[in-house]
């Protein structure tokens, strides 16, 4: 059921930037996220909150802000649709030239939108801008900084940008960057499978340059209730993305790889660049444990807990992946 109720004002001239907060039962952190948007140095913005039928105080918190600030629009789904449809609904309501998703448990520093949108304005060949990330714990204390290496995709050739996004080990924090809305139209957006953020970043990299601010202007929260902490089986992760999914067989690594091929096949590329992109995908199996992940996916068909077990073993032997601060969120 896709129906929902929206409150707040969306009239008048379209804003420069739209920020979409998709949320489900986010009463612990959503108010801090909202305040971080409304306190931006850039005022030409709208904030769209898409509530996935929360059962806690989320609705009351968000309605209060929608009633008191003309820039806030609150929409509540009639039922929980899963994260992916809710993310996409937030984008569908946006009117700004630029768009950013903001997780309900993350925060922006006051100058983030002005700096990121300003860089995109000055760089018309670019389609996405993000900053270095400051990771914080549940109490807002700094855990560390993470540089995703996004600037490696600030290249002229699409194949080089694609390689930067799919061949390196990186946390997909840049999915939450400020993006040119026009470039997002007709894209995957938040597709309904585990790894959708990786597929999206690959696709958007073929549409323009990705640029980075080398300062920590966005704060991402590490806590036990994050999606990557609460879900350990392939089935649980699929259901988080799409609550209506009834797929009996789920092979997320193979699915992601198939999406990469579709992205390259359907992108607007010269024949030479398309061949180079296919060559990048040929190399993909030999890096970042991708072949091992595919094998784990197959074994998980018989033993669903295999995915979580394999990740625990990898973390113990080789440490957490870049951009993850596992175990540090509960420090005294």
Coordinates of C-alpha atoms in Angstrom, one line a residue:
X1 CA 0.0 0.0 0.0
X2 CA 1.7 3.2 -1.2
X3 CA -0.7 5.7 0.2
X4 CA 0.3 8.2 2.9
X5 CA -0.4 11.6 4.5
X6 CA 1.7 14.6 4.0
X7 CA 1.8 17.7 6.2
X8 CA 3.7 20.9 5.8
X9 CA 4.2 23.4 3.0
X10 CA 5.7 22.7 -0.4
X11 CA 4.4 25.8 -2.2
X12 CA 6.3 28.7 -3.9
X13 CA 9.6 28.7 -5.7
X14 CA 11.6 25.5 -5.8
X15 CA 14.5 25.5 -3.4
X16 CA 18.1 25.1 -4.3
X17 CA 18.6 22.0 -2.2
X18 CA 16.2 19.3 -1.0
X19 CA 17.1 17.0 1.9
X20 CA 15.2 13.8 2.3
X21 CA 15.1 12.0 5.7
X22 CA 13.7 8.4 5.4
X23 CA 12.9 7.1 8.9
X24 CA 11.4 4.2 10.7
X25 CA 11.2 4.3 14.5
X26 CA 13.9 6.9 14.8
X27 CA 12.8 8.7 18.0
X28 CA 16.3 8.5 19.5
X29 CA 18.1 10.5 16.8
X30 CA 15.7 12.0 14.3
X31 CA 15.3 15.3 16.1
X32 CA 19.1 15.9 16.0
X33 CA 19.1 15.1 12.3
X34 CA 16.2 17.6 11.6
X35 CA 17.9 20.3 13.6
X36 CA 21.2 19.9 11.8
X37 CA 19.3 20.5 8.5
X38 CA 17.3 23.5 9.7
X39 CA 20.5 25.2 11.2
X40 CA 22.4 25.1 7.9
X41 CA 24.1 28.3 6.7
X42 CA 22.2 27.8 3.4
X43 CA 18.6 28.7 3.9
X44 CA 17.3 28.0 0.4
X45 CA 16.3 24.4 1.2
X46 CA 13.4 22.1 1.9
X47 CA 13.4 19.1 4.3
X48 CA 11.3 16.1 3.3
X49 CA 10.7 13.5 6.0
X50 CA 9.3 10.2 4.8
X51 CA 8.1 8.1 7.8
X52 CA 7.8 4.4 7.2
X53 CA 4.8 3.9 9.5
X54 CA 6.8 4.3 12.7
X55 CA 5.3 3.0 15.9
X56 CA 7.3 5.1 18.3
X57 CA 7.4 8.9 18.9
X58 CA 8.8 9.7 15.4
X59 CA 5.5 10.9 14.0
X60 CA 4.9 13.4 16.9
X61 CA 8.5 14.8 16.7
X62 CA 8.3 15.3 12.9
X63 CA 4.8 16.8 12.9
X64 CA 5.9 19.4 15.4
X65 CA 8.7 20.5 13.1
X66 CA 6.5 20.5 10.0
X67 CA 4.0 22.7 11.9
X68 CA 6.6 25.2 13.0
X69 CA 8.9 25.5 10.0
X70 CA 7.7 26.2 6.4
X71 CA 10.7 24.4 5.0
X72 CA 9.6 21.0 6.5
X73 CA 7.3 18.5 4.8
X74 CA 6.3 15.4 6.7
X75 CA 4.9 12.4 4.9
X76 CA 3.8 9.2 6.7
X77 CA 3.3 5.9 4.8
X78 CA 0.2 3.8 5.6
X79 CA 2.5 0.8 6.2
X80 CA 6.2 -0.1 6.4
X81 CA 7.3 -0.5 2.8
X82 CA 10.9 -1.3 3.5
X83 CA 13.8 1.1 3.3
X84 CA 14.2 1.3 -0.5
X85 CA 10.7 2.4 -1.4
X86 CA 10.8 4.9 1.4
X87 CA 14.1 6.4 0.2
X88 CA 12.7 6.7 -3.3
X89 CA 9.5 8.4 -2.0
X90 CA 11.6 11.1 -0.3
X91 CA 13.3 11.7 -3.6
X92 CA 10.0 11.8 -5.6
X93 CA 8.7 14.6 -3.4
X94 CA 11.9 16.7 -3.9
X95 CA 11.8 20.0 -5.9
X96 CA 15.4 21.3 -5.5
X97 CA 18.1 21.5 -8.1
X98 CA 20.2 19.4 -5.7
X99 CA 19.2 16.5 -3.5
X100 CA 20.6 14.7 -0.5
X101 CA 19.4 11.7 1.5
X102 CA 20.2 12.0 5.2
X103 CA 19.9 9.0 7.4
X104 CA 17.7 9.7 10.5
X105 CA 20.6 9.0 12.8
X106 CA 23.2 11.2 11.1
X107 CA 23.9 14.9 11.3
X108 CA 25.2 17.8 9.1
X109 CA 27.6 20.4 10.3
X110 CA 26.2 23.9 9.6
X111 CA 28.2 24.7 6.4
X112 CA 27.8 21.3 4.7
X113 CA 25.0 22.1 2.2
X114 CA 26.4 25.5 1.3
X115 CA 29.9 24.1 0.6
X116 CA 28.7 21.0 -1.3
X117 CA 26.0 22.8 -3.4
X118 CA 28.4 25.6 -4.1
X119 CA 31.0 23.2 -5.4
X120 CA 28.5 21.6 -7.7
X121 CA 27.4 25.0 -8.9
X122 CA 31.0 25.8 -9.8
X123 CA 31.6 22.4 -11.4
X124 CA 28.8 21.8 -13.9
X125 CA 30.5 18.6 -15.1
X126 CA 30.1 17.1 -11.6
X127 CA 27.0 15.2 -10.4
X128 CA 27.8 14.4 -6.7
X129 CA 29.7 16.0 -3.9
X130 CA 30.4 14.7 -0.4
X131 CA 32.8 15.5 2.3
X132 CA 35.1 13.5 4.6
X133 CA 33.0 11.8 7.3
X134 CA 33.2 12.2 11.0
X135 CA 31.9 9.1 12.8
X136 CA 30.2 9.6 16.1
X137 CA 28.7 7.2 18.7
X138 CA 25.2 7.2 20.2
X139 CA 26.2 10.1 22.5
X140 CA 27.7 12.2 19.7
X141 CA 31.3 11.6 20.7
X142 CA 33.8 11.3 17.8
X143 CA 35.0 7.8 17.0
X144 CA 37.2 8.8 14.0
X145 CA 37.3 10.3 10.5
X146 CA 36.8 8.5 7.3
X147 CA 38.0 9.6 3.8
X148 CA 36.2 7.4 1.2
X149 CA 38.6 8.5 -1.6
X150 CA 35.7 9.9 -3.5
X151 CA 38.1 12.3 -5.3
X152 CA 39.5 9.3 -7.2
X153 CA 36.3 9.4 -9.2
X154 CA 36.9 13.1 -10.2
X155 CA 38.2 12.0 -13.6
X156 CA 37.3 12.8 -17.2
X157 CA 36.9 9.2 -18.4
X158 CA 33.8 7.3 -17.3
X159 CA 35.7 4.0 -17.2
X160 CA 38.2 5.5 -14.7
X161 CA 35.3 6.8 -12.5
X162 CA 33.7 3.4 -12.6
X163 CA 36.9 1.7 -11.6
X164 CA 37.3 4.1 -8.7
X165 CA 33.8 3.1 -7.4
X166 CA 33.7 -0.6 -8.0
X167 CA 37.4 -1.9 -7.6
X168 CA 38.2 -0.2 -4.3
X169 CA 37.2 -1.3 -0.8
X170 CA 35.2 1.6 0.6
X171 CA 32.2 2.2 2.7
X172 CA 29.3 3.6 0.6
X173 CA 29.0 6.9 2.6
X174 CA 28.9 8.9 -0.6
X175 CA 25.5 7.5 -1.5
X176 CA 24.5 10.2 1.0
X177 CA 26.3 13.0 -0.9
X178 CA 24.6 16.1 -2.4
X179 CA 23.6 15.3 -5.9
X180 CA 22.5 17.0 -9.0
X181 CA 18.8 16.0 -9.2
X182 CA 18.7 16.0 -13.0
X183 CA 21.5 13.4 -13.0
X184 CA 19.5 11.2 -10.6
X185 CA 16.4 11.0 -12.8
X186 CA 16.0 7.6 -14.4
X187 CA 18.6 6.0 -12.2
X188 CA 18.4 3.1 -9.8
X189 CA 18.0 5.4 -6.8
X190 CA 17.8 3.1 -3.8
X191 CA 17.1 -0.2 -5.5
X192 CA 15.6 -3.1 -3.5
X193 CA 18.6 -5.3 -2.9
X194 CA 21.6 -5.5 -0.6
X195 CA 24.4 -3.6 -2.3
X196 CA 22.1 -1.1 -4.0
X197 CA 24.2 1.8 -2.8
X198 CA 27.2 0.3 -4.5
X199 CA 25.3 -0.2 -7.7
X200 CA 23.9 3.4 -7.6
X201 CA 27.3 4.9 -7.1
X202 CA 28.6 3.0 -10.0
X203 CA 25.8 4.2 -12.2
X204 CA 26.0 7.9 -11.1
X205 CA 29.8 7.8 -11.7
X206 CA 29.1 7.1 -15.4
X207 CA 26.9 10.3 -15.5
X208 CA 29.5 12.8 -14.4
X209 CA 32.4 13.5 -12.0
X210 CA 32.2 12.9 -8.3
X211 CA 33.9 15.6 -6.2
X212 CA 35.0 15.7 -2.6
X213 CA 35.5 18.2 0.2
X214 CA 38.5 17.2 2.2
X215 CA 37.0 18.3 5.6
X216 CA 34.7 16.4 7.9
X217 CA 31.4 18.2 7.4
X218 CA 29.0 15.4 7.9
X219 CA 28.6 13.2 11.0
X220 CA 27.5 9.6 10.6
X221 CA 26.4 7.7 13.7
X222 CA 27.7 4.2 14.6
X223 CA 25.4 2.3 16.9
X224 CA 24.1 -1.2 17.4
X225 CA 20.7 -0.6 15.7
X226 CA 22.3 0.3 12.3
X227 CA 21.0 -1.8 9.4
X228 CA 24.4 -3.4 9.0
X229 CA 24.5 -4.4 12.7
X230 CA 20.9 -5.7 13.0
X231 CA 20.8 -7.9 9.9
X232 CA 23.1 -10.8 9.4
X233 CA 21.4 -13.1 6.8
X234 CA 20.8 -12.5 3.2
X235 CA 17.1 -12.8 3.7
X236 CA 17.0 -10.3 6.6
X237 CA 18.9 -7.8 4.5
X238 CA 16.5 -8.2 1.5
X239 CA 13.5 -7.7 3.7
X240 CA 15.0 -4.5 5.2
X241 CA 15.3 -3.1 1.7
X242 CA 11.9 -4.4 0.5
X243 CA 9.3 -5.4 3.0
X244 CA 7.1 -6.9 0.3
X245 CA 9.8 -9.2 -1.1
X246 CA 8.9 -12.9 -1.3
X247 CA 12.1 -14.1 -3.1
X248 CA 13.0 -17.6 -2.2
X249 CA 16.5 -17.5 -3.6
X250 CA 18.8 -14.5 -2.8
X251 CA 22.3 -14.3 -4.1
X252 CA 23.3 -10.6 -3.5
X253 CA 26.8 -10.7 -4.8
X254 CA 25.7 -12.2 -8.2
X255 CA 22.8 -9.8 -8.2
X256 CA 25.1 -6.8 -7.7
X257 CA 27.4 -8.0 -10.5
X258 CA 24.5 -8.4 -12.8
X259 CA 23.4 -4.8 -12.0
X260 CA 26.9 -3.6 -12.9
X261 CA 26.7 -5.2 -16.3
X262 CA 23.2 -3.7 -16.9
X263 CA 24.5 -0.3 -15.8
X264 CA 27.4 -0.3 -18.3
X265 CA 25.2 -1.7 -21.1
X266 CA 22.5 1.0 -20.7
X267 CA 24.8 4.0 -20.0
X268 CA 25.5 6.6 -22.7
X269 CA 29.1 5.8 -23.6
X270 CA 31.3 5.7 -26.6
X271 CA 32.1 2.2 -27.9
X272 CA 35.7 2.5 -26.6
X273 CA 34.6 3.6 -23.1
X274 CA 32.0 0.8 -22.9
X275 CA 34.7 -1.7 -23.7
X276 CA 36.9 -0.2 -21.0
X277 CA 34.0 -0.4 -18.5
X278 CA 33.5 -4.1 -19.3
X279 CA 37.2 -4.7 -18.7
X280 CA 36.8 -3.0 -15.3
X281 CA 34.0 -5.5 -14.5
X282 CA 36.2 -8.4 -15.6
X283 CA 38.7 -7.3 -12.9
X284 CA 36.0 -7.0 -10.3
X285 CA 36.1 -10.7 -9.3
X286 CA 39.7 -10.5 -8.3
X287 CA 39.5 -7.8 -5.7
X288 CA 37.9 -6.9 -2.4
X289 CA 36.9 -10.6 -1.6
X290 CA 34.2 -10.6 -4.3
X291 CA 34.7 -14.2 -5.4
X292 CA 34.7 -15.3 -1.8
X293 CA 31.5 -13.4 -1.1
X294 CA 29.8 -15.1 -4.1
X295 CA 30.8 -18.5 -2.6
X296 CA 29.4 -17.5 0.8
X297 CA 26.1 -16.5 -0.9
X298 CA 25.8 -19.9 -2.4
X299 CA 26.6 -21.7 0.9
X300 CA 24.1 -19.4 2.7
X301 CA 21.2 -20.9 0.6
X302 CA 21.6 -24.0 2.8
X303 CA 22.9 -22.3 5.9
X304 CA 21.5 -18.7 6.2
X305 CA 23.7 -17.8 9.1
X306 CA 26.8 -18.2 6.9
X307 CA 26.8 -14.6 5.8
X308 CA 27.1 -13.2 9.3
X309 CA 29.6 -15.8 10.3
X310 CA 31.8 -15.1 7.4
X311 CA 31.8 -11.4 8.1
X312 CA 32.7 -12.0 11.8
X313 CA 35.6 -14.2 10.7
X314 CA 36.9 -11.6 8.2
X315 CA 36.6 -8.8 10.9
X316 CA 38.6 -10.9 13.4
X317 CA 41.3 -11.8 10.9
X318 CA 41.7 -8.7 8.9
X319 CA 39.8 -6.0 10.9
X320 CA 36.7 -4.0 10.0
X321 CA 36.2 -2.7 6.5
X322 CA 37.1 0.9 5.7
X323 CA 34.6 3.3 7.3
X324 CA 33.4 0.9 9.9
X325 CA 34.0 1.4 13.6
X326 CA 32.6 -1.9 14.9
X327 CA 32.7 -2.2 18.7
X328 CA 33.7 1.4 19.3
X329 CA 30.2 2.7 19.6
X330 CA 29.8 1.2 23.1
X331 CA 33.0 2.6 24.6
X332 CA 32.7 4.2 28.1

